[in-house]
mmCIF file of C-alpha atoms in Angstrom:
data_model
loop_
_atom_site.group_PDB
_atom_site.id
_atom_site.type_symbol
_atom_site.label_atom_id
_atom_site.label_comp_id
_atom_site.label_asym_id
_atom_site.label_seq_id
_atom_site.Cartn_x
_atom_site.Cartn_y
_atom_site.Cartn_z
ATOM 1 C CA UNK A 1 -78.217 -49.868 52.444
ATOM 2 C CA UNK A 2 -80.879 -48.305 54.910
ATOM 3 C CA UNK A 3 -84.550 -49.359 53.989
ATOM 4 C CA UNK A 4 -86.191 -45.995 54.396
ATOM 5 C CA UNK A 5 -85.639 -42.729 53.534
ATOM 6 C CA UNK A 6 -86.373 -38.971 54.081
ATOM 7 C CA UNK A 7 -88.835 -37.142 51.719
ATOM 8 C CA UNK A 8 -91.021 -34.310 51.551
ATOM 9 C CA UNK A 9 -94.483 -35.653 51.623
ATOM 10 C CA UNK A 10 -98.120 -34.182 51.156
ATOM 11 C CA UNK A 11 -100.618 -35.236 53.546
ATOM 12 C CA UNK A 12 -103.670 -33.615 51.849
ATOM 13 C CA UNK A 13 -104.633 -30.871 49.041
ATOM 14 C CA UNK A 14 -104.331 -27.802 50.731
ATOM 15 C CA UNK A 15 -101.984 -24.657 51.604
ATOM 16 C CA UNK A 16 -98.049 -25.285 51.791
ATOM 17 C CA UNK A 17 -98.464 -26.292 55.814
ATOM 18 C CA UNK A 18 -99.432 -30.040 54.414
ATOM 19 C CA UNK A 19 -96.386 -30.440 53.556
ATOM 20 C CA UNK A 20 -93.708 -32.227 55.992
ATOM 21 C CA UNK A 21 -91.209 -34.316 56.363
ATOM 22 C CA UNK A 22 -91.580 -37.751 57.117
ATOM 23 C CA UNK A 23 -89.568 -41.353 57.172
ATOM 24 C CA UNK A 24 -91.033 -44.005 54.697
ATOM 25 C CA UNK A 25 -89.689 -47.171 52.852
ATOM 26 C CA UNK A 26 -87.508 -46.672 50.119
ATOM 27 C CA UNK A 27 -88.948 -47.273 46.852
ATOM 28 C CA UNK A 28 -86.862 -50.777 45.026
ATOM 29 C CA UNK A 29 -86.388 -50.816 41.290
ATOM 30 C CA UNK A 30 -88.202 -53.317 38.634
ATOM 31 C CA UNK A 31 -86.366 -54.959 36.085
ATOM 32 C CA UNK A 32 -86.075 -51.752 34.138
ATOM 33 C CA UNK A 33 -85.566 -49.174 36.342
ATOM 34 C CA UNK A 34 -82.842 -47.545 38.066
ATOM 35 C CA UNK A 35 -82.553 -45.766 41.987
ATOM 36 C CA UNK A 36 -81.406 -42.901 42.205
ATOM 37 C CA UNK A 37 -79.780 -40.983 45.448
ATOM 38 C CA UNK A 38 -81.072 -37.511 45.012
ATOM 39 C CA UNK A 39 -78.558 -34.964 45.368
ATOM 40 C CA UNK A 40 -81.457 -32.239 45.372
ATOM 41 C CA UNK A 41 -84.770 -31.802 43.573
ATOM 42 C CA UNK A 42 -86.130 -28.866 41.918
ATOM 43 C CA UNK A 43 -89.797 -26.898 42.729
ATOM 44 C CA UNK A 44 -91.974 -25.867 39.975
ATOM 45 C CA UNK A 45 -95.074 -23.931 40.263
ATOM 46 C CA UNK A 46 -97.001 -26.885 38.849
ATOM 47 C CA UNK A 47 -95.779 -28.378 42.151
ATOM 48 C CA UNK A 48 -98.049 -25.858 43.831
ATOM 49 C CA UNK A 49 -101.157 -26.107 41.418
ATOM 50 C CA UNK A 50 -101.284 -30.006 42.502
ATOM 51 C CA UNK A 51 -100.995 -29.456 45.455
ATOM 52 C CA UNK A 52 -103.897 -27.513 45.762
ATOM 53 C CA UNK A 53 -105.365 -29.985 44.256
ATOM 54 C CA UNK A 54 -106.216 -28.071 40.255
ATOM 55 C CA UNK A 55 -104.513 -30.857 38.488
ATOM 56 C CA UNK A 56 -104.772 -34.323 39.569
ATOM 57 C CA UNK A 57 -107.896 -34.506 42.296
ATOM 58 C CA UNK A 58 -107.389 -38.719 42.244
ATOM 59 C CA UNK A 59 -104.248 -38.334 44.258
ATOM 60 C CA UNK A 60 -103.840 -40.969 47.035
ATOM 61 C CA UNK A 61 -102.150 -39.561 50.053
ATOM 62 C CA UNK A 62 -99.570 -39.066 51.604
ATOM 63 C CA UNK A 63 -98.252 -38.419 48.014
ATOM 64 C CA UNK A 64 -94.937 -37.225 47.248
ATOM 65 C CA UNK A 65 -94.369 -34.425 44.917
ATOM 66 C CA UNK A 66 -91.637 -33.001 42.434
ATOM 67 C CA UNK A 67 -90.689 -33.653 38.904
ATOM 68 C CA UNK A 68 -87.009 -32.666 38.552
ATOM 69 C CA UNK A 69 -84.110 -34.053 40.031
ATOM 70 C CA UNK A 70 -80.652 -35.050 39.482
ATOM 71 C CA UNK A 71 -78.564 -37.806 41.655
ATOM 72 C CA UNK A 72 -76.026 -40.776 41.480
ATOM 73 C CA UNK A 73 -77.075 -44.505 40.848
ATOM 74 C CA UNK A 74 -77.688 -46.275 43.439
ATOM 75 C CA UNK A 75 -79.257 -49.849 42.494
ATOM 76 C CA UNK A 76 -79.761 -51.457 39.442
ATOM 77 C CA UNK A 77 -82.563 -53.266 38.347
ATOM 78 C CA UNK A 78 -81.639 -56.772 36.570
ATOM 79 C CA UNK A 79 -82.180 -55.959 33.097
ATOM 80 C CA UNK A 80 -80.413 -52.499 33.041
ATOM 81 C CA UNK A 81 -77.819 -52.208 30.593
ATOM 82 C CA UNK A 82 -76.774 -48.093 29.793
ATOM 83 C CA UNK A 83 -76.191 -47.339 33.651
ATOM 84 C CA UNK A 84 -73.647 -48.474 35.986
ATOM 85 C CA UNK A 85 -73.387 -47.826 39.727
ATOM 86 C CA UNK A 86 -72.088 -44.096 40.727
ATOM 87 C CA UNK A 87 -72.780 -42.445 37.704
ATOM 88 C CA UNK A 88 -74.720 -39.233 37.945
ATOM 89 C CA UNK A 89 -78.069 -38.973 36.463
ATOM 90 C CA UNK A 90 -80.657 -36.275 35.608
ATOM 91 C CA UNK A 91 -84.559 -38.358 35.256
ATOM 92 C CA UNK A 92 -86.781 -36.912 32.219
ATOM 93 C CA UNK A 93 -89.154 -34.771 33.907
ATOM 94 C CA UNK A 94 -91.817 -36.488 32.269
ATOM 95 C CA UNK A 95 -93.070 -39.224 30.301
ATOM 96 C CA UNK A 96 -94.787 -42.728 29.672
ATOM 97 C CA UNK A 97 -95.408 -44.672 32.545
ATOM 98 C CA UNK A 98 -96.711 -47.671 30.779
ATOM 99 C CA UNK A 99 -93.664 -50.231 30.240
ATOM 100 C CA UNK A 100 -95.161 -50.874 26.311
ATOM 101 C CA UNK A 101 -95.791 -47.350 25.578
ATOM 102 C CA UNK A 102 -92.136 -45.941 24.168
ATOM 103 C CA UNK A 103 -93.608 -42.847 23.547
ATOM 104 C CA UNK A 104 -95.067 -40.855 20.267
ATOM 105 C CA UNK A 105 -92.828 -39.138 17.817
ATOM 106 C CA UNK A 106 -93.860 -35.911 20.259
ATOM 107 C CA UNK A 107 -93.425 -37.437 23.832
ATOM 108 C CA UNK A 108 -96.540 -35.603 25.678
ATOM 109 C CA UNK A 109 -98.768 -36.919 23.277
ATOM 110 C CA UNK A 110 -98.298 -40.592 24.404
ATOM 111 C CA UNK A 111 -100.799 -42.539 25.622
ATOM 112 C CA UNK A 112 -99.319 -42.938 28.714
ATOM 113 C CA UNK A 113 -97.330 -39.851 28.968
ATOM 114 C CA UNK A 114 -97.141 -38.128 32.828
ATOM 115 C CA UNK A 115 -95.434 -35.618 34.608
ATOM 116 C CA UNK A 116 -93.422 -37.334 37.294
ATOM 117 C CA UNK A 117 -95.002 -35.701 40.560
ATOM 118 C CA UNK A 118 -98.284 -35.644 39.431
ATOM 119 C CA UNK A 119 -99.620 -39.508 39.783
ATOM 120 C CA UNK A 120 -96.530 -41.500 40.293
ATOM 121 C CA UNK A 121 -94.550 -40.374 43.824
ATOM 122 C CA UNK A 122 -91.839 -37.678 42.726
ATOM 123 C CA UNK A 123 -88.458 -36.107 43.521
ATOM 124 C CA UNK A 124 -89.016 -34.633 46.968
ATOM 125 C CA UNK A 125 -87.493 -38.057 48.465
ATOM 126 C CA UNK A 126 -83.440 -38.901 49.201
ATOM 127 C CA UNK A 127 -84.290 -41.953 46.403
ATOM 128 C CA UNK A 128 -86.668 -42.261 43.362
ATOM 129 C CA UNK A 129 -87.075 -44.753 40.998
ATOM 130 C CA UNK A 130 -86.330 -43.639 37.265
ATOM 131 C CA UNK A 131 -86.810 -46.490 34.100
ATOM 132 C CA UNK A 132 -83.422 -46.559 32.810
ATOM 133 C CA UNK A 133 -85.153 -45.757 28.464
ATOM 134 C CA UNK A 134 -85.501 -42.113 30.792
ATOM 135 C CA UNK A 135 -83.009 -41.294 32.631
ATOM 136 C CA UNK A 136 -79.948 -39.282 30.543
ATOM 137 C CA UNK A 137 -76.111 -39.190 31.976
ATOM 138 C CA UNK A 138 -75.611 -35.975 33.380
ATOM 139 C CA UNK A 139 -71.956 -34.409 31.933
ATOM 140 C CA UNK A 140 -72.222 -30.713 32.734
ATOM 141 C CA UNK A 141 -70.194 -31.118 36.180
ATOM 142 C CA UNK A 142 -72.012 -28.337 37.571
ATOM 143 C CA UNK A 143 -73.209 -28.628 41.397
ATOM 144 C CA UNK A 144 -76.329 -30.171 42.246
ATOM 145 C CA UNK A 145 -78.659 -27.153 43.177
ATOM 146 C CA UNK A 146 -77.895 -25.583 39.606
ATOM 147 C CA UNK A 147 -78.873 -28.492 37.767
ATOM 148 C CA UNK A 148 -81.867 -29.569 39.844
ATOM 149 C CA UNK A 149 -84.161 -27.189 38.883
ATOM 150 C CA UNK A 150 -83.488 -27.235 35.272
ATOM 151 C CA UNK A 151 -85.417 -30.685 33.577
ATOM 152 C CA UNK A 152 -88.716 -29.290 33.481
ATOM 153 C CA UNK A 153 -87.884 -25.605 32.806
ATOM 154 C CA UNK A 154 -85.351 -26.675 30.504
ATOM 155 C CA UNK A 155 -87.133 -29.396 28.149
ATOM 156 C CA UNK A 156 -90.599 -27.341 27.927
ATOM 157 C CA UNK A 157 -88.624 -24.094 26.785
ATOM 158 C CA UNK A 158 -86.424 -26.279 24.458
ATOM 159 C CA UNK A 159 -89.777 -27.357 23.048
ATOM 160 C CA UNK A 160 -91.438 -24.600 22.777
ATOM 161 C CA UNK A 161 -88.949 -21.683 21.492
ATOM 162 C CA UNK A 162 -86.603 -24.367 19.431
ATOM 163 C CA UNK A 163 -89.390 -27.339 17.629
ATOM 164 C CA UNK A 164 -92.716 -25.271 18.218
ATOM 165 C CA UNK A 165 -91.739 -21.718 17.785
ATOM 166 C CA UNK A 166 -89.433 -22.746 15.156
ATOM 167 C CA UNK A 167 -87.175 -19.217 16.418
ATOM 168 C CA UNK A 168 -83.989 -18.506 14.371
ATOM 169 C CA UNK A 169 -81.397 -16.256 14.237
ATOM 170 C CA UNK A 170 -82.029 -12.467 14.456
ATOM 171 C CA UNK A 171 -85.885 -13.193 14.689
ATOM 172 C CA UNK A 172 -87.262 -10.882 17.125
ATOM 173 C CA UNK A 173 -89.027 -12.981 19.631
ATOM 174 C CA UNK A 174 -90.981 -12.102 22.479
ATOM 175 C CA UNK A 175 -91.093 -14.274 25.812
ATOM 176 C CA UNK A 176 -94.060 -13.505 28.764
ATOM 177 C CA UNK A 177 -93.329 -13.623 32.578
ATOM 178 C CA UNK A 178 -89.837 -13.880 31.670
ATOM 179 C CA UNK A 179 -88.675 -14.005 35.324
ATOM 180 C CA UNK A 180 -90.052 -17.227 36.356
ATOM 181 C CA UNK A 181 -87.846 -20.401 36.071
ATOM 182 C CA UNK A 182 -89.568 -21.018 32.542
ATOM 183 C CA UNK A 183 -89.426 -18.294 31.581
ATOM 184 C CA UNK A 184 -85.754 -17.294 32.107
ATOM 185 C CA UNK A 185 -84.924 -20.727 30.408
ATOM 186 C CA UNK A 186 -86.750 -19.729 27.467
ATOM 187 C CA UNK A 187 -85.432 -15.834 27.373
ATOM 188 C CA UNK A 188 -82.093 -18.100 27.450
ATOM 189 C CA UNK A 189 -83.177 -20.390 24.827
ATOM 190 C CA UNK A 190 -84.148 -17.678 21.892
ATOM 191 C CA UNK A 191 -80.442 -16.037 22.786
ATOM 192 C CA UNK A 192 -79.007 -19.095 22.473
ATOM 193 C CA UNK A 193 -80.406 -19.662 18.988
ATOM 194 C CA UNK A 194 -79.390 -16.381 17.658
ATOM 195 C CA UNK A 195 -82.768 -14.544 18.237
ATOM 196 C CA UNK A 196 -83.198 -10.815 19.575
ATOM 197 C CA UNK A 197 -85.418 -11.246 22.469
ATOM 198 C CA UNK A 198 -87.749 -9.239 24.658
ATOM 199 C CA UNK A 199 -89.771 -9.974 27.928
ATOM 200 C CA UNK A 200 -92.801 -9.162 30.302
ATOM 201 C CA UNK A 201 -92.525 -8.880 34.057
ATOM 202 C CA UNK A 202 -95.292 -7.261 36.587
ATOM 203 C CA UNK A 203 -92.796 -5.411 38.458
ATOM 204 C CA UNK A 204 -89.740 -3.402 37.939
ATOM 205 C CA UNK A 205 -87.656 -5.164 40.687
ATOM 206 C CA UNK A 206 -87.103 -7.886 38.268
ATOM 207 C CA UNK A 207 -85.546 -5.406 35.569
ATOM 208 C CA UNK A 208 -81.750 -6.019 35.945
ATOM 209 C CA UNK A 209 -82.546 -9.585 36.709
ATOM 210 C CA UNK A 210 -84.058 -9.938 33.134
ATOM 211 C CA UNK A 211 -81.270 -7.595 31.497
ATOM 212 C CA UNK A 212 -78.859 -9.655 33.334
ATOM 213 C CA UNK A 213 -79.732 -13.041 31.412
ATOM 214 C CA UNK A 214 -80.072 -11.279 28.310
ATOM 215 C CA UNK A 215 -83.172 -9.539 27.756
ATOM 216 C CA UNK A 216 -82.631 -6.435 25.041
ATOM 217 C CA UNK A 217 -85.855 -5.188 25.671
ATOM 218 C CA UNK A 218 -87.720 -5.653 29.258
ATOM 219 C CA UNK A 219 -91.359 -4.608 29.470
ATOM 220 C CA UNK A 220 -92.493 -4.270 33.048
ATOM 221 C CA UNK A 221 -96.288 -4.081 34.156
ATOM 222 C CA UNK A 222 -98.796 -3.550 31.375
ATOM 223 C CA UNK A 223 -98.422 0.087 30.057
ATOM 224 C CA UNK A 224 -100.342 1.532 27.323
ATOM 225 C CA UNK A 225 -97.104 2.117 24.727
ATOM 226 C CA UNK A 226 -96.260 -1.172 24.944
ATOM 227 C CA UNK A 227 -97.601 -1.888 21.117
ATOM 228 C CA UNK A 228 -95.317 1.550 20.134
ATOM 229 C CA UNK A 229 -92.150 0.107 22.297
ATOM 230 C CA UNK A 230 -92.223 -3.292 20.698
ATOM 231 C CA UNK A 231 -92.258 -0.911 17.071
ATOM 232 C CA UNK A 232 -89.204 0.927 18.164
ATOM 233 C CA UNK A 233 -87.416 -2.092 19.450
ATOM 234 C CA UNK A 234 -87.920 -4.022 15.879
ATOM 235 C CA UNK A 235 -87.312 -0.899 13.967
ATOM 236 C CA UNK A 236 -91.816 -1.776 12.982
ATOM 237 C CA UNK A 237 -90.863 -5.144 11.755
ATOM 238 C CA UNK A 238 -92.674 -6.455 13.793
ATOM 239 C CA UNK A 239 -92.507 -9.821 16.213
ATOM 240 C CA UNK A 240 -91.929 -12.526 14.448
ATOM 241 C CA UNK A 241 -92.501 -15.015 17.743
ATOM 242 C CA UNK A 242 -94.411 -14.385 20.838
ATOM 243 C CA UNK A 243 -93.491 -17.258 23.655
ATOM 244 C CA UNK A 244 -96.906 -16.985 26.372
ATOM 245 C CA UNK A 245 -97.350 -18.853 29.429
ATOM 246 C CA UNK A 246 -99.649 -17.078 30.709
ATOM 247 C CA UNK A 247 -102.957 -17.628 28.649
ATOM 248 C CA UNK A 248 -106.507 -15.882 29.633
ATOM 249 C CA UNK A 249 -106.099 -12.139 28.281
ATOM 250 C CA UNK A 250 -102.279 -12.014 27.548
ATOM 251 C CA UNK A 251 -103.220 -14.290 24.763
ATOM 252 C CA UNK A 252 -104.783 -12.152 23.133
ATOM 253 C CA UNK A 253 -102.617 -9.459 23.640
ATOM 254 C CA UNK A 254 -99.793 -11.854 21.743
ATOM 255 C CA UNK A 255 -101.907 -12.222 18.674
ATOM 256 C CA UNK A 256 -102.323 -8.811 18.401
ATOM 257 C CA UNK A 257 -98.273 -7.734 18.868
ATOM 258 C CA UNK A 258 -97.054 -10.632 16.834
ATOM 259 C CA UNK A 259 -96.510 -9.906 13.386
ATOM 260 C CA UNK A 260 -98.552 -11.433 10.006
ATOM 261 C CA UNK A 261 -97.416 -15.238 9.174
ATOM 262 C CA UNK A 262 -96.462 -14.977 13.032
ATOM 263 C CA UNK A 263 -96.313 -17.845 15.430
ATOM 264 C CA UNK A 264 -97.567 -17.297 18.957
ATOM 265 C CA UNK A 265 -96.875 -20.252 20.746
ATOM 266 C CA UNK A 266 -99.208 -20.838 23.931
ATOM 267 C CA UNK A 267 -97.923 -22.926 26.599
ATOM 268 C CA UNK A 268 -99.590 -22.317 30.172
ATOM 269 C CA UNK A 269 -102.611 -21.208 31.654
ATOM 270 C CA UNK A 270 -101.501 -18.736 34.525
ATOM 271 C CA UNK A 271 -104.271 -15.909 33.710
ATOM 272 C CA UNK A 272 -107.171 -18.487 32.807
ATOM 273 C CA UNK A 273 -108.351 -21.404 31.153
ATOM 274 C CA UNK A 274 -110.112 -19.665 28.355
ATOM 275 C CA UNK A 275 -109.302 -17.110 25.824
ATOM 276 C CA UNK A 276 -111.106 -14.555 23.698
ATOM 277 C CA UNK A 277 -109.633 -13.892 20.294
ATOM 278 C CA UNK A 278 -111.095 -11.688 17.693
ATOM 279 C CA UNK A 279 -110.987 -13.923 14.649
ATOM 280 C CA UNK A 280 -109.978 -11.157 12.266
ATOM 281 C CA UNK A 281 -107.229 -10.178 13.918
ATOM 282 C CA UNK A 282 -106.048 -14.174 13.722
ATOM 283 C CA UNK A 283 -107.017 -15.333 9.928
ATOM 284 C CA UNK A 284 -106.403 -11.795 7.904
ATOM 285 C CA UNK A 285 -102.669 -11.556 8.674
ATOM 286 C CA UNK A 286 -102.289 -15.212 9.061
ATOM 287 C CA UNK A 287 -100.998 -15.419 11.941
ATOM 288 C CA UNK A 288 -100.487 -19.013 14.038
ATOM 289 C CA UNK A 289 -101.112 -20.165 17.450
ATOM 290 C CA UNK A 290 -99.453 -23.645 18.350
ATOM 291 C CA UNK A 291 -99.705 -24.992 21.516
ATOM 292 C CA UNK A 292 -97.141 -27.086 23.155
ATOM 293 C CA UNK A 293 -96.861 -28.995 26.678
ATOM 294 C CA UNK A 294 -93.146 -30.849 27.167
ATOM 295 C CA UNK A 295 -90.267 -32.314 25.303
ATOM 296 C CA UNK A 296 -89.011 -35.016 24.232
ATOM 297 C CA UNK A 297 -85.143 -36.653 25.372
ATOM 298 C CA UNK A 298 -83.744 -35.059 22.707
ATOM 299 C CA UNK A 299 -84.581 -31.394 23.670
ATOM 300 C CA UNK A 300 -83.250 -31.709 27.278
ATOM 301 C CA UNK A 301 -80.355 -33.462 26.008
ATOM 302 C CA UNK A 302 -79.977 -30.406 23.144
ATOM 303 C CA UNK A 303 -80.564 -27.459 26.692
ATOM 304 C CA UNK A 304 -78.204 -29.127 28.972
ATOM 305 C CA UNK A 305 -75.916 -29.427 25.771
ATOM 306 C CA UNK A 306 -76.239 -25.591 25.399
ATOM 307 C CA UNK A 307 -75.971 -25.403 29.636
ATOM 308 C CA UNK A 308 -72.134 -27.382 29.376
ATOM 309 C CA UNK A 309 -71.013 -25.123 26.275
ATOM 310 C CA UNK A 310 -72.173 -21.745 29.070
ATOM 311 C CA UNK A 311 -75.034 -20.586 26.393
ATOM 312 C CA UNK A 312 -77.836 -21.211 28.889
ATOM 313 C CA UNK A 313 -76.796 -20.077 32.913
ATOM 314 C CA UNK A 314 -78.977 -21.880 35.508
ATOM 315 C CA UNK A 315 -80.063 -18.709 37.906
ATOM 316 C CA UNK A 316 -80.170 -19.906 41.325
ATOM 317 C CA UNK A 317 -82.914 -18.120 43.462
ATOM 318 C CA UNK A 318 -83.263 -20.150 46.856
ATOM 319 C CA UNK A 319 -82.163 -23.216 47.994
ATOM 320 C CA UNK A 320 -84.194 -25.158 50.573
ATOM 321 C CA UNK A 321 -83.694 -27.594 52.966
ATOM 322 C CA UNK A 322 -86.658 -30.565 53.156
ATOM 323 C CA UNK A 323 -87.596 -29.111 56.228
ATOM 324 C CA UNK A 324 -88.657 -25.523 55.061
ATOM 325 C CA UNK A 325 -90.645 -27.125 52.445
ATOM 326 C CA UNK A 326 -93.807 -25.376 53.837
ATOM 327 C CA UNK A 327 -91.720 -21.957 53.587
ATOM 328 C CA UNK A 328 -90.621 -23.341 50.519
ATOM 329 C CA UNK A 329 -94.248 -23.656 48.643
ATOM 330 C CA UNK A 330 -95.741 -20.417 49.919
ATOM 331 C CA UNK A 331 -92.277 -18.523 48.771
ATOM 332 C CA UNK A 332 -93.389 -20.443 45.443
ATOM 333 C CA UNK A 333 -97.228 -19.295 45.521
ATOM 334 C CA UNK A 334 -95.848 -15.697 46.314
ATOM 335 C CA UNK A 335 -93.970 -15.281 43.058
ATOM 336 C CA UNK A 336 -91.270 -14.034 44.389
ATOM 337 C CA UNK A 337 -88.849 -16.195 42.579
ATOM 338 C CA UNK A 338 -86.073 -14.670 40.321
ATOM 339 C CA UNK A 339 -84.977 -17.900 38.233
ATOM 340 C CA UNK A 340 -84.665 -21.846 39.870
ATOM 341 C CA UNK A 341 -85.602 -22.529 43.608
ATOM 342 C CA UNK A 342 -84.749 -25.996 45.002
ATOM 343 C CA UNK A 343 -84.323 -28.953 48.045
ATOM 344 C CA UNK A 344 -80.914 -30.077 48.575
ATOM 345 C CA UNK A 345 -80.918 -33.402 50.249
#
């Protein structure tokens, strides 16, 4: 086996052009841990916040970015027991990178607990390293650039519509920015469970996109009936869960539209770091925000369970090779995305 590889690497924090492609040594598994040949790796937008450098400034370069993959085996480590050579593998998108942390009863609050990408080198690479307590078998038998994209997307909508949101059937839930990879996971998710859903996009482009997954109700840009659409949708019972990602202002908007004893579960920061809420609105009706960041094993294992049974579709926008990974990023930055975007090695 060759001792390099290929990989997408990121020579400073900056604008998609410092990203190339370059030849470096192939990372060897400890004791624990299992290589994996990529078969291709999927690009989130928190790809493009660290590389702007928002998230992690302590990055040493070149770094290598990317948290979701899925691959074959490739080399064991010595004390591996639940893999064997050849099989096909999908890597948890995150979690604790200290060998004596095995993780809290809720993975991302671990001590230890990281995205992969963000400090450790990540999935842009023809190999990566996975510890073999993280790694699930992959048994969907669907190609390579549908199931890329999906751990991330997959495991924090899993988390937050299923475990946070608590959504059931013939709730009436309501998920933000529904066109974006998490979002259209989570739109996916709340069907999947039973639930009536509706969703947010800026633009009416991404209409039949969203109907096509199963939206029953799409809202697109901001207009000023939304409050009296959302009535007529629920026949005025109201929402009983609001799914944001967004944060800043369209928080507040979601504790307004969701219903008394409500949950609005917040789970990104798109629009801003801070919110204003007036409190009245909030503690009168009782209403709930939770917040939520990833999931644990068992709620990818539960998605890609619903993604083999054809409840949840992975929706392929692009597919990159590593050497457009510069067009790649600023196609990423634009939002122009309708569903999963990925690198096929």
């Amino acid at each position: 086996m060759s001792k390099t590889m290929k990989a997408i690497v990121m020579s400073a924090f900056g604008t998609p052009e410092v990203l190339s492609v370059a030849t470096i040594a192939m990372p060897s598994p400890k004791n624990n841990e299992v290589l994996i040949k990529v078969e291709a790796a999927g690009i989130n937008r928190l790809d493009h916040y660290i590389r702007e450098g928002g998230v992690n400034p302590n990055i040493n370069f070149p770094f290598i970015l990317g948290s979701d993959a899925v691959g074959h085996v490739a080399e064991l480590g010595s004390q591996v027991t639940k893999f064997t050579l050849g099989e096909r593998v999908i890597p948890m998108p995150g979690y604790p990178v200290d060998p004596n942390d095995h993780g809290a009863e809720v993975l991302g609050t671990s001590k230890s607990y990281a995205i992969r990408g963000l400090i450790e080198h990540g999935a842009y690479a023809q190999y990566m390293v996975v510890p073999e307590n993280w790694l699930l078998k992959e048994t969907t038998g669907l190609p390579a650039e549908l199931l890329a994209g999906l751990p991330m997307p997959l495991v924090t909508g899993v988390r937050a519509v299923k475990e946070v949101g608590e959504v059931k059937a013939g709730q009436y839930v309501l998920v933000h920015a529904g066109a974006s990879s998490t979002g259209s996971m989570m739109l996916q998710v709340a069907k999947a469970l039973g639930a009536k859903v509706a969703t947010t996009t800026r633009t009416d482009d991404k209409v039949e996109f969203l109907k096509s997954i199963g939206a029953d109700l799409v809202i697109s840009g901001n207009p000023d009936n939304t409050v009296e659409l959302i009535n007529e949708w629920t026949n005025s019972a109201g929402l009983d869960v609001v799914i944001d990602q967004l944060g800043g202002d369209s928080l507040r908007q979601s504790v307004e539209w969701v219903k008394p004893l409500g949950i609005v579960v917040l789970m990104g920061n798109v629009l801003g770091l801070e919110s204003t809420i007036p409190v009245r609105s909030l503690f009168f009706p009782q209403k709930q925000i939770r917040g939520t960041l990833m999931g644990n094993v068992s709620d990818l294992e539960w998605g890609l369970e619903q993604v083999k049974n054809g409840n949840i579709k992975p929706q392929i926008d692009t597919v990159f090779t590593p050497e457009q990974a510069t067009e790649a990023h600023q196609y990423l930055a634009d939002g122009k995305a309708l569903g999963l975007t990925v690198f096929k090695f």
